[in-house]
Amino acid sequence: MRDKTIDVLLQMGVPASIKGFTYICDAIELFDTDPYYPDGKICSLYFEIARLHETTASRVERAIRHAFEVALTKGERDIVELYLDCEHTQNSNLLKTLYFRMQQEEHKREKDSICSSSTCEMKAQIYQEVMDLFSVEFEHFLEKMLSMSERHY
């Protein structure tokens, strides 16, 4: 998830050199590993990130706000609107929106990769080959069982 977050932030136009960039990546990673955070415990999130970087929660909050402000004011508008809620710009809302939209994108990508037309055709062919082989083996097994039962009677 971290790599995807980095890609999205860079596409939006958030400079990688600002601290908020790293803190947003940390926040999304924490969201992904602990359901406690996306459920609304943003203050705890700031404290956890601050602990990781040996700083204060208020500095973390301010750096994240600054990173989002850069994205919202100078960023690539189409990408920003795809991942962020431009109307409700509180950190907690922007972090959650970014996380949930990235999750949606990941789920869609997983769903699409499960059965594209070429993979479905290949899976169907493999399934048919396995069933044909199983059918032949099962016939041999049944013939063997019948011949054994005929010998016993």
Coordinates of C-alpha atoms in Angstrom, one line a residue:
M1 CA 0.0 0.0 0.0
R2 CA 2.9 2.3 0.7
D3 CA 4.2 2.2 -2.9
K4 CA 0.7 3.0 -4.2
T5 CA 0.4 5.9 -1.8
I6 CA 3.7 7.3 -3.0
D7 CA 2.6 7.0 -6.6
V8 CA -0.7 8.7 -5.9
L9 CA 0.8 11.6 -3.9
L10 CA 3.4 12.2 -6.6
Q11 CA 0.8 12.1 -9.3
M12 CA -1.3 14.6 -7.4
G13 CA 1.7 16.9 -7.2
V14 CA 2.7 16.6 -3.5
P15 CA 6.5 17.2 -3.3
A16 CA 8.3 14.2 -1.9
S17 CA 10.6 16.6 0.0
I18 CA 8.0 17.8 2.5
K19 CA 7.5 15.9 5.7
G20 CA 3.7 15.7 5.2
F21 CA 4.4 13.4 2.2
T22 CA 6.1 10.8 4.5
Y23 CA 3.5 11.3 7.2
I24 CA 0.6 10.6 4.8
C25 CA 2.3 7.5 3.6
D26 CA 2.7 6.4 7.3
A27 CA -0.9 7.2 8.0
I28 CA -2.2 5.2 5.0
E29 CA 0.0 2.3 6.0
L30 CA -1.3 2.4 9.6
F31 CA -4.9 2.5 8.2
D32 CA -4.1 -0.6 6.2
T33 CA -2.7 -2.5 9.2
D34 CA -5.0 -1.4 12.0
P35 CA -8.7 -0.9 11.6
Y36 CA -8.6 1.2 14.8
Y37 CA -7.5 4.3 12.8
P38 CA -9.8 4.5 9.8
D39 CA -12.7 4.3 12.3
G40 CA -12.0 7.8 13.5
K41 CA -9.0 7.7 15.9
I42 CA -7.1 10.4 14.0
C43 CA -5.5 12.0 17.1
S44 CA -4.1 8.6 18.0
L45 CA -2.8 8.3 14.5
Y46 CA -0.9 11.6 14.8
F47 CA 0.7 10.4 18.1
E48 CA 1.8 7.1 16.6
I49 CA 3.4 8.8 13.5
A50 CA 5.0 11.4 15.8
R51 CA 6.5 8.5 17.9
L52 CA 7.9 6.9 14.8
H53 CA 9.6 10.1 13.7
E54 CA 10.5 11.5 17.2
T55 CA 8.4 14.6 16.8
T56 CA 5.1 15.9 18.2
A57 CA 1.6 15.1 17.1
S58 CA 0.8 18.7 16.4
R59 CA 3.8 18.9 13.9
V60 CA 2.6 15.7 12.2
E61 CA -0.9 17.2 11.9
R62 CA 0.4 20.5 10.5
A63 CA 2.8 18.8 8.0
I64 CA -0.1 16.6 6.7
R65 CA -2.3 19.6 6.4
H66 CA 0.4 21.5 4.5
A67 CA 0.9 18.5 2.1
F68 CA -2.9 18.3 1.4
E69 CA -3.0 22.1 0.9
V70 CA -0.3 21.8 -1.7
A71 CA -2.2 19.1 -3.5
L72 CA -5.5 21.0 -3.4
T73 CA -4.1 24.3 -4.5
K74 CA -1.2 23.4 -6.9
G75 CA -1.8 19.7 -7.7
E76 CA -3.0 17.9 -10.8
R77 CA -6.8 18.7 -10.5
D78 CA -8.0 15.4 -12.1
I79 CA -5.9 13.2 -9.9
V80 CA -6.7 15.3 -6.8
E81 CA -10.4 15.0 -7.4
L82 CA -10.1 11.3 -8.1
Y83 CA -8.5 10.6 -4.6
L84 CA -9.6 13.5 -2.4
D85 CA -12.8 15.2 -1.3
C86 CA -12.2 18.8 -2.3
E87 CA -15.2 20.1 -0.4
H88 CA -14.4 18.7 3.1
T89 CA -10.7 19.4 3.5
Q90 CA -10.1 18.4 7.1
N91 CA -7.1 16.1 7.5
S92 CA -9.1 13.3 8.9
N93 CA -11.5 13.4 6.0
L94 CA -8.8 13.7 3.4
L95 CA -6.8 10.8 4.9
K96 CA -9.8 8.6 5.0
T97 CA -11.0 9.5 1.5
L98 CA -7.5 8.8 0.1
Y99 CA -7.4 5.5 1.9
F100 CA -10.8 4.3 0.9
R101 CA -10.5 5.4 -2.7
M102 CA -7.1 3.6 -3.0
Q103 CA -8.8 0.5 -1.4
Q104 CA -11.6 0.7 -4.0
E105 CA -9.1 0.9 -6.7
E106 CA -7.2 -2.1 -5.4
H107 CA -10.4 -4.2 -5.1
K108 CA -11.4 -3.2 -8.6
R109 CA -7.9 -4.2 -9.9
E110 CA -8.1 -7.5 -8.1
K111 CA -11.6 -8.2 -9.4
D112 CA -10.5 -7.4 -12.9
S113 CA -7.4 -9.6 -12.7
I114 CA -9.4 -12.6 -11.4
C115 CA -11.1 -13.1 -14.7
S116 CA -10.2 -11.1 -17.8
S117 CA -11.3 -12.7 -21.0
S118 CA -7.9 -14.3 -21.7
T119 CA -7.4 -15.6 -18.2
C120 CA -11.0 -17.0 -18.1
E121 CA -10.4 -18.8 -21.4
M122 CA -7.2 -20.2 -20.1
K123 CA -8.8 -21.3 -16.8
A124 CA -11.7 -22.9 -18.7
Q125 CA -9.2 -24.8 -20.9
I126 CA -7.2 -26.0 -17.9
Y127 CA -10.4 -27.0 -16.1
Q128 CA -11.6 -29.0 -19.2
E129 CA -8.2 -30.7 -19.5
V130 CA -8.2 -31.7 -15.8
M131 CA -11.8 -33.0 -16.1
D132 CA -11.0 -35.0 -19.2
L133 CA -8.0 -36.6 -17.4
F134 CA -10.0 -37.2 -14.2
S135 CA -12.7 -38.8 -16.3
V136 CA -10.3 -41.2 -18.0
E137 CA -8.7 -42.1 -14.6
F138 CA -12.1 -42.6 -13.0
E139 CA -13.1 -44.9 -15.8
H140 CA -10.0 -47.0 -15.3
F141 CA -10.7 -47.1 -11.6
L142 CA -14.2 -48.3 -12.1
E143 CA -13.2 -50.9 -14.6
K144 CA -10.6 -52.2 -12.1
M145 CA -13.2 -52.3 -9.3
L146 CA -15.7 -54.2 -11.5
S147 CA -13.1 -56.7 -12.6
M148 CA -12.1 -57.3 -9.0
S149 CA -15.7 -57.7 -7.9
E150 CA -16.4 -60.2 -10.8
R151 CA -13.4 -62.3 -9.7
H152 CA -14.9 -62.6 -6.1
Y153 CA -18.3 -63.8 -7.3

